[in-house]
Coordinates of C-alpha atoms in Angstrom, one line a residue:
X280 CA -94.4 39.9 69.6
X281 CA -91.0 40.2 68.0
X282 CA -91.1 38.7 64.4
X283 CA -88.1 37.5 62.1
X284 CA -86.1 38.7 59.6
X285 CA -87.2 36.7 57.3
X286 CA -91.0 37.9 57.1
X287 CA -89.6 41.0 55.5
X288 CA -87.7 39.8 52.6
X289 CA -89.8 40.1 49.3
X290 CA -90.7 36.7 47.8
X291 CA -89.6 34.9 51.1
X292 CA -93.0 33.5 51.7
X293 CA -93.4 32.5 47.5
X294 CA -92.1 28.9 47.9
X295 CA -90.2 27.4 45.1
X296 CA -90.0 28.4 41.9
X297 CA -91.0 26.3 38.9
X298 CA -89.0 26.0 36.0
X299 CA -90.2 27.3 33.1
X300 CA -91.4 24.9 30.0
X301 CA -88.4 23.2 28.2
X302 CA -85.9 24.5 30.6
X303 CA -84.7 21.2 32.0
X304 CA -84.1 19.7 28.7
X305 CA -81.9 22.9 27.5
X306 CA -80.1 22.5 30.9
X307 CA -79.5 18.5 30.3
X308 CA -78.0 19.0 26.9
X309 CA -75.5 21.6 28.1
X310 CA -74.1 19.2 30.9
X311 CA -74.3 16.5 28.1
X312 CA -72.3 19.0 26.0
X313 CA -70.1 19.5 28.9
X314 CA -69.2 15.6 29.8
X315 CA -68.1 14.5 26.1
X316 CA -64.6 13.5 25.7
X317 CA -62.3 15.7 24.2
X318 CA -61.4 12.8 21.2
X319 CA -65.0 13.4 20.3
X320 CA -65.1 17.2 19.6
X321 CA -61.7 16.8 17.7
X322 CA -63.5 15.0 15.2
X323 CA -66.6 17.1 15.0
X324 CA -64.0 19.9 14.8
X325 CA -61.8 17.6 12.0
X326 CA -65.3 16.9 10.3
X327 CA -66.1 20.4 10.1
X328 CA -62.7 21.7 8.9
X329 CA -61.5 18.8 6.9
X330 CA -61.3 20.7 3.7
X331 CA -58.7 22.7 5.0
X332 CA -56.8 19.9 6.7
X333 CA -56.5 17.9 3.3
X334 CA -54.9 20.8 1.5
X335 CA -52.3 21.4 4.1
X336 CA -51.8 17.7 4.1
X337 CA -51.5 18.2 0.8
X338 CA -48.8 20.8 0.5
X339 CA -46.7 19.4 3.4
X340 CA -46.6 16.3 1.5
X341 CA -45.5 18.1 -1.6
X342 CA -42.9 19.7 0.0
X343 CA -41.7 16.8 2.1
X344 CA -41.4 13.5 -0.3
X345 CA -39.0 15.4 -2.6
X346 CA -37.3 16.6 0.4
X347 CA -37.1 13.3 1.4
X348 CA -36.0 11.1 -1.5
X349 CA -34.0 13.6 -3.4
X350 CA -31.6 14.8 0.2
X351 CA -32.1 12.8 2.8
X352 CA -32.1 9.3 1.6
X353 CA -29.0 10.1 -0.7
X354 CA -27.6 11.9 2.0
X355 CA -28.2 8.5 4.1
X356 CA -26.4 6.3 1.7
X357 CA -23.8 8.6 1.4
X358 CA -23.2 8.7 4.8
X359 CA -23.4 4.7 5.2
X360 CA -20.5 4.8 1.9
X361 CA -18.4 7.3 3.8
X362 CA -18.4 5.3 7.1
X363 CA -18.1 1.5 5.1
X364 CA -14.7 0.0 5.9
X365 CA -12.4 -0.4 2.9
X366 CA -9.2 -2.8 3.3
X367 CA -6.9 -4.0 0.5
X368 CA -6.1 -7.1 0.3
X369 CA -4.0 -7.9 -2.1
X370 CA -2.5 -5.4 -5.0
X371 CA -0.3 -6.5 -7.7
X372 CA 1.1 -4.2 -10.4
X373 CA 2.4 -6.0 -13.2
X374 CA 3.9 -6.2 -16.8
X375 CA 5.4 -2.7 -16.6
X376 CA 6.1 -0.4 -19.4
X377 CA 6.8 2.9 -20.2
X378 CA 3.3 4.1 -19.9
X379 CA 1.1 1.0 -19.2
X380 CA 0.7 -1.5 -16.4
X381 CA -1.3 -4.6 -15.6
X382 CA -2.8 -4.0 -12.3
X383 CA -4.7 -7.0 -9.7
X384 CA -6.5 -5.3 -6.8
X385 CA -8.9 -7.0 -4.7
X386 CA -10.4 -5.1 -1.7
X387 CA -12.8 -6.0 1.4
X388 CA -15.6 -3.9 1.9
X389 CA -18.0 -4.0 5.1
X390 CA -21.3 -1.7 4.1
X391 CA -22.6 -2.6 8.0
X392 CA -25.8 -2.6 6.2
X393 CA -28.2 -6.0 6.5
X394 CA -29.7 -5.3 3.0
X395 CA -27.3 -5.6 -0.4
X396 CA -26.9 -2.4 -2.2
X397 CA -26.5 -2.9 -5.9
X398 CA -23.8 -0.8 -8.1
X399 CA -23.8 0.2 -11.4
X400 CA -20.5 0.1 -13.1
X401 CA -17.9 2.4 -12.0
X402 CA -14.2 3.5 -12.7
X403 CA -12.5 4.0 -9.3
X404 CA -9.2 6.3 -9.9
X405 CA -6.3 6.0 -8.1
X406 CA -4.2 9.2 -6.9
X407 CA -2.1 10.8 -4.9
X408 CA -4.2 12.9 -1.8
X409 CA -1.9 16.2 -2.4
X410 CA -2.8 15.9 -6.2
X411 CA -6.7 15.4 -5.8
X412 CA -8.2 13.0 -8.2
X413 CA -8.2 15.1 -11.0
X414 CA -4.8 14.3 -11.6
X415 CA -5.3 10.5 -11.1
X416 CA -2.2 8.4 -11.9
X417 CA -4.9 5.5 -13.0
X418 CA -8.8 4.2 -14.0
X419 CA -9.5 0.9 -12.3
X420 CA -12.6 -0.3 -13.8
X421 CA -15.0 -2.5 -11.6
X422 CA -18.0 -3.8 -12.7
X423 CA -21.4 -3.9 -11.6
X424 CA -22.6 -6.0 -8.5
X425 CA -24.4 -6.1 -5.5
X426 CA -22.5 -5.5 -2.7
X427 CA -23.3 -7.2 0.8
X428 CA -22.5 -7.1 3.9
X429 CA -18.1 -8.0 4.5
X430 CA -17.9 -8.1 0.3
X431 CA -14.7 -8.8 -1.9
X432 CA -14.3 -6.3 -4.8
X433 CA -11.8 -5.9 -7.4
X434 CA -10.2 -6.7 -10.5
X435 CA -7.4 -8.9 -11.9
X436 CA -4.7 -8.8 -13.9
X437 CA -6.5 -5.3 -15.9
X438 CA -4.5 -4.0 -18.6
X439 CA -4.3 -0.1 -16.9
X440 CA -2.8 3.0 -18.7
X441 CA -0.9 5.7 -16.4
X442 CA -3.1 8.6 -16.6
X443 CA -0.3 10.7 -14.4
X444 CA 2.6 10.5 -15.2
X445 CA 4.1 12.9 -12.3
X446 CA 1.2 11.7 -9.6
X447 CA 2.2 8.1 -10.8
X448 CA 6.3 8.8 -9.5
X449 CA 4.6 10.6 -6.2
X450 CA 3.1 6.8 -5.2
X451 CA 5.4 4.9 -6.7
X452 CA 8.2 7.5 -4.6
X453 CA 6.0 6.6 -1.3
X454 CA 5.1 2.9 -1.9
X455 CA 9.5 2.6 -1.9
X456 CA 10.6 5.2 0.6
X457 CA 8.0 5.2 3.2
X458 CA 7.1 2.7 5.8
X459 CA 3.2 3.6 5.1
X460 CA 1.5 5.2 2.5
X461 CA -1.8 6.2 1.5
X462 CA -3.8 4.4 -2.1
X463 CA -6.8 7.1 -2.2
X464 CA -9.4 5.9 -4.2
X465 CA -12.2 8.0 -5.7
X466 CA -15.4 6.8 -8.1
X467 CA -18.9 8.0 -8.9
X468 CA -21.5 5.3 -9.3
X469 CA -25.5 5.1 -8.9
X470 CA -26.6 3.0 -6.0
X471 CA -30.0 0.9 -5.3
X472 CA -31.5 0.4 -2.0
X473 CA -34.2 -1.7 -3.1
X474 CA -36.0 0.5 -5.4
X475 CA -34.6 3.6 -4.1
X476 CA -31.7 5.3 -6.7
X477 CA -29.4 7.1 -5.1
X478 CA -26.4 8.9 -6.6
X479 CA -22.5 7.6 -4.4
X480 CA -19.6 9.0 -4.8
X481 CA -16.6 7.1 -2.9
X482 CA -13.6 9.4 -1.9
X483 CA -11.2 7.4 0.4
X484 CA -7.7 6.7 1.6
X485 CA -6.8 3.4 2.1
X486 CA -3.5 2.9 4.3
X487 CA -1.3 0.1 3.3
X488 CA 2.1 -0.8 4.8
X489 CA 4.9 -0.3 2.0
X490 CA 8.9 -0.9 1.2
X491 CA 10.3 1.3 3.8
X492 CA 13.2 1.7 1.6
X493 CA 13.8 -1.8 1.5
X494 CA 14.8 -1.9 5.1
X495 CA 17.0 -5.0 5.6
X496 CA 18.7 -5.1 2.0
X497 CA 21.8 -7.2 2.7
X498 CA 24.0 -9.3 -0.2
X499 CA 25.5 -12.8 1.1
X500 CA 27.1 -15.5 -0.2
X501 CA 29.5 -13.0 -2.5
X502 CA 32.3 -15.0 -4.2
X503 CA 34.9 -13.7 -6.5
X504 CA 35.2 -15.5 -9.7
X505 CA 38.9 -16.2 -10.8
X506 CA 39.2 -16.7 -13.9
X507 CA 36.1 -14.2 -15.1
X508 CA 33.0 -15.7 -16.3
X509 CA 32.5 -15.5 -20.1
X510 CA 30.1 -12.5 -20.1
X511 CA 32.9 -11.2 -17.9
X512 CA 31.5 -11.8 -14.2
X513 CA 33.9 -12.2 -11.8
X514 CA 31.5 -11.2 -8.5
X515 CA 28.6 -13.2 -8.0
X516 CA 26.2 -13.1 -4.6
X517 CA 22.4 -12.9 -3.8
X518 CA 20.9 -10.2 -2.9
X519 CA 17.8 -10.1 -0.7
X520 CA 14.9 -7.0 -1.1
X521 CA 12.4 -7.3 1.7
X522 CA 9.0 -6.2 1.0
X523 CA 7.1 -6.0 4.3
X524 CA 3.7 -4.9 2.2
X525 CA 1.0 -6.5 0.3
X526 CA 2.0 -5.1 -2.7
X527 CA 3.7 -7.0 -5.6
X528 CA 5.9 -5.5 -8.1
X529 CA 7.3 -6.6 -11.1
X530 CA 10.1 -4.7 -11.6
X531 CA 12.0 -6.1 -14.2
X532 CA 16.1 -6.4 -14.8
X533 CA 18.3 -4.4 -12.2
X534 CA 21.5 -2.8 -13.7
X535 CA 23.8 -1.1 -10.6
X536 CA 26.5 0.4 -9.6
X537 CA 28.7 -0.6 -6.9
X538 CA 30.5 1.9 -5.4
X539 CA 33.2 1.7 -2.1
X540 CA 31.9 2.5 1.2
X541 CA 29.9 6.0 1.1
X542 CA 32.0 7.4 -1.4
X543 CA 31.2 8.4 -5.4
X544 CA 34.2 5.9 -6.4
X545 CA 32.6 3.8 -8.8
X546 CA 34.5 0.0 -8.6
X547 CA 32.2 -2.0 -10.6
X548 CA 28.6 -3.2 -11.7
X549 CA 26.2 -5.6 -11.5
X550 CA 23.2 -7.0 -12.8
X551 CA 19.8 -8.8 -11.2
X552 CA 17.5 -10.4 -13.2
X553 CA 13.7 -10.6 -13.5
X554 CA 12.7 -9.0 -9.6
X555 CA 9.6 -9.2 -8.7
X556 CA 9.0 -7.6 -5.6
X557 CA 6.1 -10.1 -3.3
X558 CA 5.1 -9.5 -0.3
X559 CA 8.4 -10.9 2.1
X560 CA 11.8 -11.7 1.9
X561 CA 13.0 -11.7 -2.0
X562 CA 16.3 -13.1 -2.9
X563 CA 18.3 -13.2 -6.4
X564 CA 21.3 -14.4 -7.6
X565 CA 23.9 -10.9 -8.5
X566 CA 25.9 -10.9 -10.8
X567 CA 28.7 -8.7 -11.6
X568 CA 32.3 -7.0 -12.4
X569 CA 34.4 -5.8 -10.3
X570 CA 37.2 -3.5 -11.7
X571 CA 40.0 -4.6 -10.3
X572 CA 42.3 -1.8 -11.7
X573 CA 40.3 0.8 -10.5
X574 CA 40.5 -0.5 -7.1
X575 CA 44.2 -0.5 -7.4
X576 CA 44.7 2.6 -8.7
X577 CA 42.4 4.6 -5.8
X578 CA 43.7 1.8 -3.1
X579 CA 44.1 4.7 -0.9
X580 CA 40.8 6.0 -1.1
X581 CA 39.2 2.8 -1.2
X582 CA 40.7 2.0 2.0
X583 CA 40.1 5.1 3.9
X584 CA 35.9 4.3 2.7
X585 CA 36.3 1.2 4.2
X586 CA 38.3 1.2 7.5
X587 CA 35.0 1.3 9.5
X588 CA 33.7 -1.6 8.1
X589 CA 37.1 -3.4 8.0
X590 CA 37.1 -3.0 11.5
X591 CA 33.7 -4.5 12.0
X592 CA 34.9 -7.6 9.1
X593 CA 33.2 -6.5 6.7
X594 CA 33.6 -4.5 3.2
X595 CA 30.7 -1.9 3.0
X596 CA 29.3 -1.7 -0.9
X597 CA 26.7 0.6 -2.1
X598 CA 24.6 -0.8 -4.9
X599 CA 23.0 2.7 -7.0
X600 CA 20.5 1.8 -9.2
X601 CA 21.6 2.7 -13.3
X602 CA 18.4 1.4 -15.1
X603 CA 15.3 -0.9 -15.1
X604 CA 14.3 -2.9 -17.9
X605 CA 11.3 -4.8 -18.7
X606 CA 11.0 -7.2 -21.6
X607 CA 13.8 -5.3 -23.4
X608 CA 12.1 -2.1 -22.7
X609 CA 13.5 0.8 -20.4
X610 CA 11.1 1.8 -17.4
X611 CA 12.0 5.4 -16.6
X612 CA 10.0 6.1 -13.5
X613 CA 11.3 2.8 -11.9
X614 CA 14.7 3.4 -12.8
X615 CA 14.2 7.4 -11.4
X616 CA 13.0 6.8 -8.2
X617 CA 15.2 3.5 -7.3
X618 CA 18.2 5.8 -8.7
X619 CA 17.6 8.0 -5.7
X620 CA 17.6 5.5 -3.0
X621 CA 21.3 4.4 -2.6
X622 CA 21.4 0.3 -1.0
X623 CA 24.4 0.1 1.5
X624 CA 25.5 -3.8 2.4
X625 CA 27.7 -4.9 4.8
X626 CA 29.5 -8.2 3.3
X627 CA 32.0 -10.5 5.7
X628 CA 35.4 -10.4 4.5
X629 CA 35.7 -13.8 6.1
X630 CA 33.0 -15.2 3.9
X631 CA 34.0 -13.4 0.9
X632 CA 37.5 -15.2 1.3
X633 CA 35.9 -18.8 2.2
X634 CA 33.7 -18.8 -0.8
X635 CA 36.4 -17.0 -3.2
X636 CA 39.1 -19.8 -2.4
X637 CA 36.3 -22.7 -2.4
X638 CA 35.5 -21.2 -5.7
X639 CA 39.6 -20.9 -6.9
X640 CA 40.4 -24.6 -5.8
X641 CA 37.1 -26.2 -7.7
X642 CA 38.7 -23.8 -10.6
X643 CA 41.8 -25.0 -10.5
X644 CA 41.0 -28.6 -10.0
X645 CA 38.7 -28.6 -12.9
X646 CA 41.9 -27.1 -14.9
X647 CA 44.0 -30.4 -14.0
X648 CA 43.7 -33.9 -15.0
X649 CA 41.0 -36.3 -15.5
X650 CA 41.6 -37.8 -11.9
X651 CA 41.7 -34.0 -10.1
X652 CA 38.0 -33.4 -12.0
X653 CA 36.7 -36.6 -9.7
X654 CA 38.0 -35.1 -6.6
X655 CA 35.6 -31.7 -6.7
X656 CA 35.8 -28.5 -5.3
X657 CA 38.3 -28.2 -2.7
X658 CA 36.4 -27.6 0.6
X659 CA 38.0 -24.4 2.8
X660 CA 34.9 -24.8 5.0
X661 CA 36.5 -27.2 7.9
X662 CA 38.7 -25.7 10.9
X663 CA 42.5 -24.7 9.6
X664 CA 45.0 -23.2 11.7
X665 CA 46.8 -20.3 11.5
X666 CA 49.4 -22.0 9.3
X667 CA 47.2 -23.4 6.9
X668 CA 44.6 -20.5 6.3
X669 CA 48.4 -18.4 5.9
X670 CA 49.8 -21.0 3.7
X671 CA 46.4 -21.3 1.5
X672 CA 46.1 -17.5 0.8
X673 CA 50.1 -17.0 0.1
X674 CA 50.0 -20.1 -2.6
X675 CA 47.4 -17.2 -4.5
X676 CA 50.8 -15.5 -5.5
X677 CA 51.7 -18.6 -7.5
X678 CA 47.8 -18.6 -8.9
X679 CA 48.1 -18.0 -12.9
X680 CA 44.8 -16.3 -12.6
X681 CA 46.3 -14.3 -9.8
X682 CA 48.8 -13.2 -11.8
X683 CA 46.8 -12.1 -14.7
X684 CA 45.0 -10.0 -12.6
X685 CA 47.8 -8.1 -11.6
X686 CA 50.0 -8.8 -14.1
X687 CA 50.2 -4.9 -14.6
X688 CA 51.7 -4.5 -10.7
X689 CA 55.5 -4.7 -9.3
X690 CA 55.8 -8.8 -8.4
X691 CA 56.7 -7.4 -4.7
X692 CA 54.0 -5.3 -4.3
X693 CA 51.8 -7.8 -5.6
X694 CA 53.2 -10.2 -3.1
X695 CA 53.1 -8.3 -0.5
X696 CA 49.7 -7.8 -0.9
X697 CA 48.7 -11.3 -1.2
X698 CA 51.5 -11.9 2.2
X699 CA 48.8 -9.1 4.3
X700 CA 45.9 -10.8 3.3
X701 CA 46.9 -14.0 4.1
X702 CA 48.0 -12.9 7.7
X703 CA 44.4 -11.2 7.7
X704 CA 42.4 -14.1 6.8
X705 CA 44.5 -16.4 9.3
X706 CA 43.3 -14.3 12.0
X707 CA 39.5 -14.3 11.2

């Protein structure tokens, strides 16, 4: 009888095997062991090592706050400063003299921060960029306030000594020859965010459109004066500055030279009163000599300066600036920097003639009797022909003011003269 593998294994015919006492129980608590969440033995392993959890929570914290509230949250309202918009509104600078102005600035800020930030008091200098601040030409003191959102800022009318004298030329040179120009501002203040302090500095350049050496300058309406004015005026016109900025400047009284064409030959002066430079168009009455002589004796030169414009009907005039006073005191770095900008006009011989012999008849008739004075001003404004326009210029050689003028002339050559502009004017 064959019999089976199995009958020869030892133990095969033992049956099952019992567990020995408390066996089952050790067994259950390791499968418990096994089956508890993870979140579970973190905290027995939190609970057991907690001591040295608390002191490294301890030392990162130490290390982190003042990490924290001394660099980064300074470095975040710096940063919010830095990228703030800053536009200039309005700037006036005022009641110049030799070393002080009175300055209005008002500026529009934008902090693109919900919350106000409160400023201490702080002196924001104004300089020139290639200078650096230390060399500011002026202290603009603002006080404190909280600023807010799109926020107006500045002072008015704040009596402000020039600090600079050389950077104070520099922006007063670009603010008159440039069509831009840069106001760079720079101040040290203490901000609060809340209750957080944090130390600001504010370094920036503000771009504002400027004079563009006056681009535009013209002088209308120029009538010679026969007989001279008492003060001796025998030119008189307006002269119009543009000012395309936001800037105001009071300038003060204007004393120029006029000179022929582009040459050095100086043929008379002239004076404008009380400029203020605001922001558009800005017209004054000129008054001035002209020296007739001098003309006369350099005719040749005089004419050869201004065949171009003759050609065009005009007499070209440069106006050089000589000086700039202020309430009877000089201002030197006015009159230096206008000085160097020479202003060239164009002025219509045909209008110059129209408003000199308008002028010459209202003289003359106010010279005459009591019924002539009734009458006015002789009008020269209407359509004449050529015989008329010819005959009104020629009857200047019988003109006693005429005559005075050149009184020092040959009575042919005067007439003559007289004769060519008369055929000149005719044909305008």
């Amino acid at each position: 009888m064959a019999l089976g593998i199995g009958n020869y294994i030892i133990g095969g015919t033992r049956g099952a095997l019992k567990p020995e006492p408390g066996e089952t129980e050790r067994l259950e608590k390791i499968r418990s062991v096994n089956s508890t969440p993870k979140k579970n033995r973190f905290r027995r392993h939190c609970r057991r090592f907690w001591c040295i959890y608390l002191i490294a929570n301890v030392i990162f914290l130490a290390i982190f706050l003042p990490v924290f509230f001394l660099v980064a949250i300074p470095a975040i309202a710096q940063l919010v400063v830095n990228k703030s918009d800053l536009r200039i509104v309005n700037a006036e600078v005022m009641h110049p003299t030799a070393d002080t102005v009175r300055m209005t600035l008002e500026a529009k800020v934008n902090l693109k921060l919900a919350m106000g930030v409160r400023l201490d008091p702080v002196v924001f200098y104004a300089f020139v960029r290639s200078a650096s601040h230390k060399h500011a030409y002026a202290g603009i003191e603002i006080p404190g306030q909280t600023i807010k959102g799109n926020y107006s800022l500045g002072v008015t009318d704040q009596l402000t000594p020039i600090l600079n004298m050389t950077s104070w030329e520099t922006f007063v040179s670009q603010a008159v020859f440039r069509k831009e120009t840069a106001l760079s501002l720079y101040g040290v203040t203490t901000g609060y965010l809340g209750v957080l302090k944090n130390h600001i500095v504010l370094d920036k350049d503000v771009s504002i459109p400027t004079l563009n050496k006056f681009a535009g300058f013209s002088i209308a309406n120029s009538t010679f004066v026969l007989p001279a004015e008492g003060d001796g005026s025998n030119l008189v016109a307006n002269i119009t500055l543009p000012n395309p900025s936001a800037l105001t400047f009071e300038v003060g009284t204007i004393t120029l030279d006029l000179k022929s064409g582009n040459t050095d030959l100086v043929i008379g002066k002239a004076t404008v009163k009380d400029v203020t430079l605001r922001p558009g168009n800005n017209t004054f009455p000129l008054r001035g000599v002209i020296d007739i002589g001098t003309m006369i004796g350099n005719l040749t030169e005089v004419l050869n300066s201004q065949s171009p414009a003759i050609r065009r009907g005009s007499l070209s005039l440069t106006a050089v600036t000589k000086s700039i006073v202020s309430n009877g005191t000089l201002i030197p770095y006015y009159t230096k920097v206008l000085s160097s900008l020479p202003l060239v006009a164009n002025v219509s011989i045909g209008d110059v003639l129209r408003n000199s012999l308008a002028h010459l008849g209202s003289s003359e008739t106010l010279s005459g009797s009591d019924d002539k004075r009734k009458r006015g001003p002789v009008q020269l404004d209407g359509p004449v022909g050529y015989g008329d326009a010819h005959s009104q210029v020629a009857s200047l050689k019988h003109n006693r003011h005429v005559q005075k003028i050149f009184e020092d002339e040959n009575p042919e050559r005067r007439d003559a003269m007289i004769d060519s502009l008369a055929q000149y004017y005719a044909a305008l």
